[in-house]
Amino acid sequence: MTEKYAILGNPVAHSLSPVLHGLFAKMMHDDITYEKILVESGMFSKTCADFFRLGGNGCNITVPCKVDACEFADNLTEYAKCAGAVNTLKKMPDGSVLGDNTDGRGLVNDLKRLGLNLAKEHVLIIGAGGAAKGILLPILKESPLSVTMTNRHFEKLESIREMTDERVNLVRQENLEPKYSLILNATSSSLMGVLPNIENRVIASSSFVYDLMYHKEHKTIFTEHAKKLGVKNVADGFGMLVLQAVLGYELWHGHAPDTAAAFNEIAKIAL
Ligand code: ATR
């Protein structure tokens, strides 16, 4: 029987999730439909309940509904709990709805794909919003040499202090030193075409710079800025997008395409 999936959010018109899940289903010979559902303001709970009542098997959640989805789920994985946000919901055999957050593990898998061994990295995370919280636990699980977080408004990092422990250093932007081997931009600044206010001296040319946002030709304002400062190893969040979708696919179907094969197929359709 055809299984029914969707992405819920606002906006959703631009979403690549239907293309990615359609491609994975083709590769795995699964029979699915995947639609885009626009959620009007204040209507998440009703829209999502309707989707599952009408036979939905699972859905992805995008902005601004990830926190609402956390409240909607009957049960949460440890990743969703830690992030306080859900990007994937699944209807379980007993009728309950499970909420997961695959964003952070998608990022970690992409960093591995790019050849990084997080256990050998001094990691700097810029940002204190949902994206930054979502990646923290999966990164800590890889036992990096150190993890530092910074944010434009330092006070906002207080909420991170409550959810973590002494493994995470919270540092004001002006006190950062140029000692990070992996710099992750988890702010939404690239979306607005501006740089997070990190001093140039912090961005060592030997560091790996990764922007969680993605943009045409895999160039974001932050990765381009890093390149101008002499950084050779940069990446945008397109790989993270693909790999969080692979993890969501696995949660729903119990199997998923091989990562390298998935990237090969995606390259053919040149998103
Ligand atoms: P998301 O869920 O995408 O993380 P969010 O919760 O609204 O979105 O958080 C946005 C993050 O981007 C915050 O860390 C924000 O910094 P502040 O807390 O100081 O506002 C950061 N951000 C957004 N625009 C920024 C900018 N122009 N420069 C630096 N940081 C920015």
JSON list of C-alpha atoms in Angstrom, two decimals, residues 108 111 116-125 135-148 166-169 180-182 184:
[
{"chain": "A", "resi": 108, "resn": "VAL", "atom": "CA", "xyz": [27.88, 14.94, 12.00]},
{"chain": "A", "resi": 111, "resn": "LEU", "atom": "CA", "xyz": [31.38, 16.19, 8.50]},
{"chain": "A", "resi": 116, "resn": "LEU", "atom": "CA", "xyz": [36.70, 15.12, 9.45]},
{"chain": "A", "resi": 117, "resn": "ASN", "atom": "CA", "xyz": [37.26, 13.16, 12.64]},
{"chain": "A", "resi": 118, "resn": "LEU", "atom": "CA", "xyz": [35.44, 15.16, 15.30]},
{"chain": "A", "resi": 119, "resn": "ALA", "atom": "CA", "xyz": [37.40, 13.48, 18.09]},
{"chain": "A", "resi": 120, "resn": "LYS", "atom": "CA", "xyz": [40.42, 15.45, 16.87]},
{"chain": "A", "resi": 121, "resn": "GLU", "atom": "CA", "xyz": [38.74, 18.83, 16.52]},
{"chain": "A", "resi": 122, "resn": "HIS", "atom": "CA", "xyz": [38.48, 21.98, 18.60]},
{"chain": "A", "resi": 123, "resn": "VAL", "atom": "CA", "xyz": [34.94, 22.99, 17.65]},
{"chain": "A", "resi": 124, "resn": "LEU", "atom": "CA", "xyz": [33.47, 26.50, 17.67]},
{"chain": "A", "resi": 125, "resn": "ILE", "atom": "CA", "xyz": [29.68, 26.77, 17.30]},
{"chain": "A", "resi": 135, "resn": "ILE", "atom": "CA", "xyz": [23.56, 20.06, 16.75]},
{"chain": "A", "resi": 136, "resn": "LEU", "atom": "CA", "xyz": [25.02, 20.16, 20.26]},
{"chain": "A", "resi": 137, "resn": "LEU", "atom": "CA", "xyz": [24.26, 16.63, 21.53]},
{"chain": "A", "resi": 138, "resn": "PRO", "atom": "CA", "xyz": [25.34, 14.79, 18.34]},
{"chain": "A", "resi": 139, "resn": "ILE", "atom": "CA", "xyz": [28.59, 16.80, 18.34]},
{"chain": "A", "resi": 140, "resn": "LEU", "atom": "CA", "xyz": [29.28, 16.09, 22.03]},
{"chain": "A", "resi": 141, "resn": "LYS", "atom": "CA", "xyz": [28.71, 12.37, 21.39]},
{"chain": "A", "resi": 142, "resn": "GLU", "atom": "CA", "xyz": [31.72, 12.42, 19.02]},
{"chain": "A", "resi": 143, "resn": "SER", "atom": "CA", "xyz": [33.94, 13.60, 21.96]},
{"chain": "A", "resi": 144, "resn": "PRO", "atom": "CA", "xyz": [35.70, 16.55, 20.32]},
{"chain": "A", "resi": 145, "resn": "LEU", "atom": "CA", "xyz": [38.88, 17.88, 21.95]},
{"chain": "A", "resi": 146, "resn": "SER", "atom": "CA", "xyz": [36.85, 20.95, 22.94]},
{"chain": "A", "resi": 147, "resn": "VAL", "atom": "CA", "xyz": [33.49, 22.57, 22.22]},
{"chain": "A", "resi": 148, "resn": "THR", "atom": "CA", "xyz": [33.01, 26.33, 22.46]},
{"chain": "A", "resi": 166, "resn": "GLU", "atom": "CA", "xyz": [31.27, 21.71, 31.73]},
{"chain": "A", "resi": 167, "resn": "ARG", "atom": "CA", "xyz": [32.23, 20.13, 28.39]},
{"chain": "A", "resi": 168, "resn": "VAL", "atom": "CA", "xyz": [30.88, 23.23, 26.61]},
{"chain": "A", "resi": 169, "resn": "ASN", "atom": "CA", "xyz": [32.75, 26.54, 26.96]},
{"chain": "A", "resi": 180, "resn": "TYR", "atom": "CA", "xyz": [39.42, 26.46, 16.52]},
{"chain": "A", "resi": 181, "resn": "SER", "atom": "CA", "xyz": [40.00, 23.75, 13.93]},
{"chain": "A", "resi": 182, "resn": "LEU", "atom": "CA", "xyz": [36.30, 23.48, 13.02]},
{"chain": "A", "resi": 184, "resn": "LEU", "atom": "CA", "xyz": [30.30, 25.92, 12.50]}
]
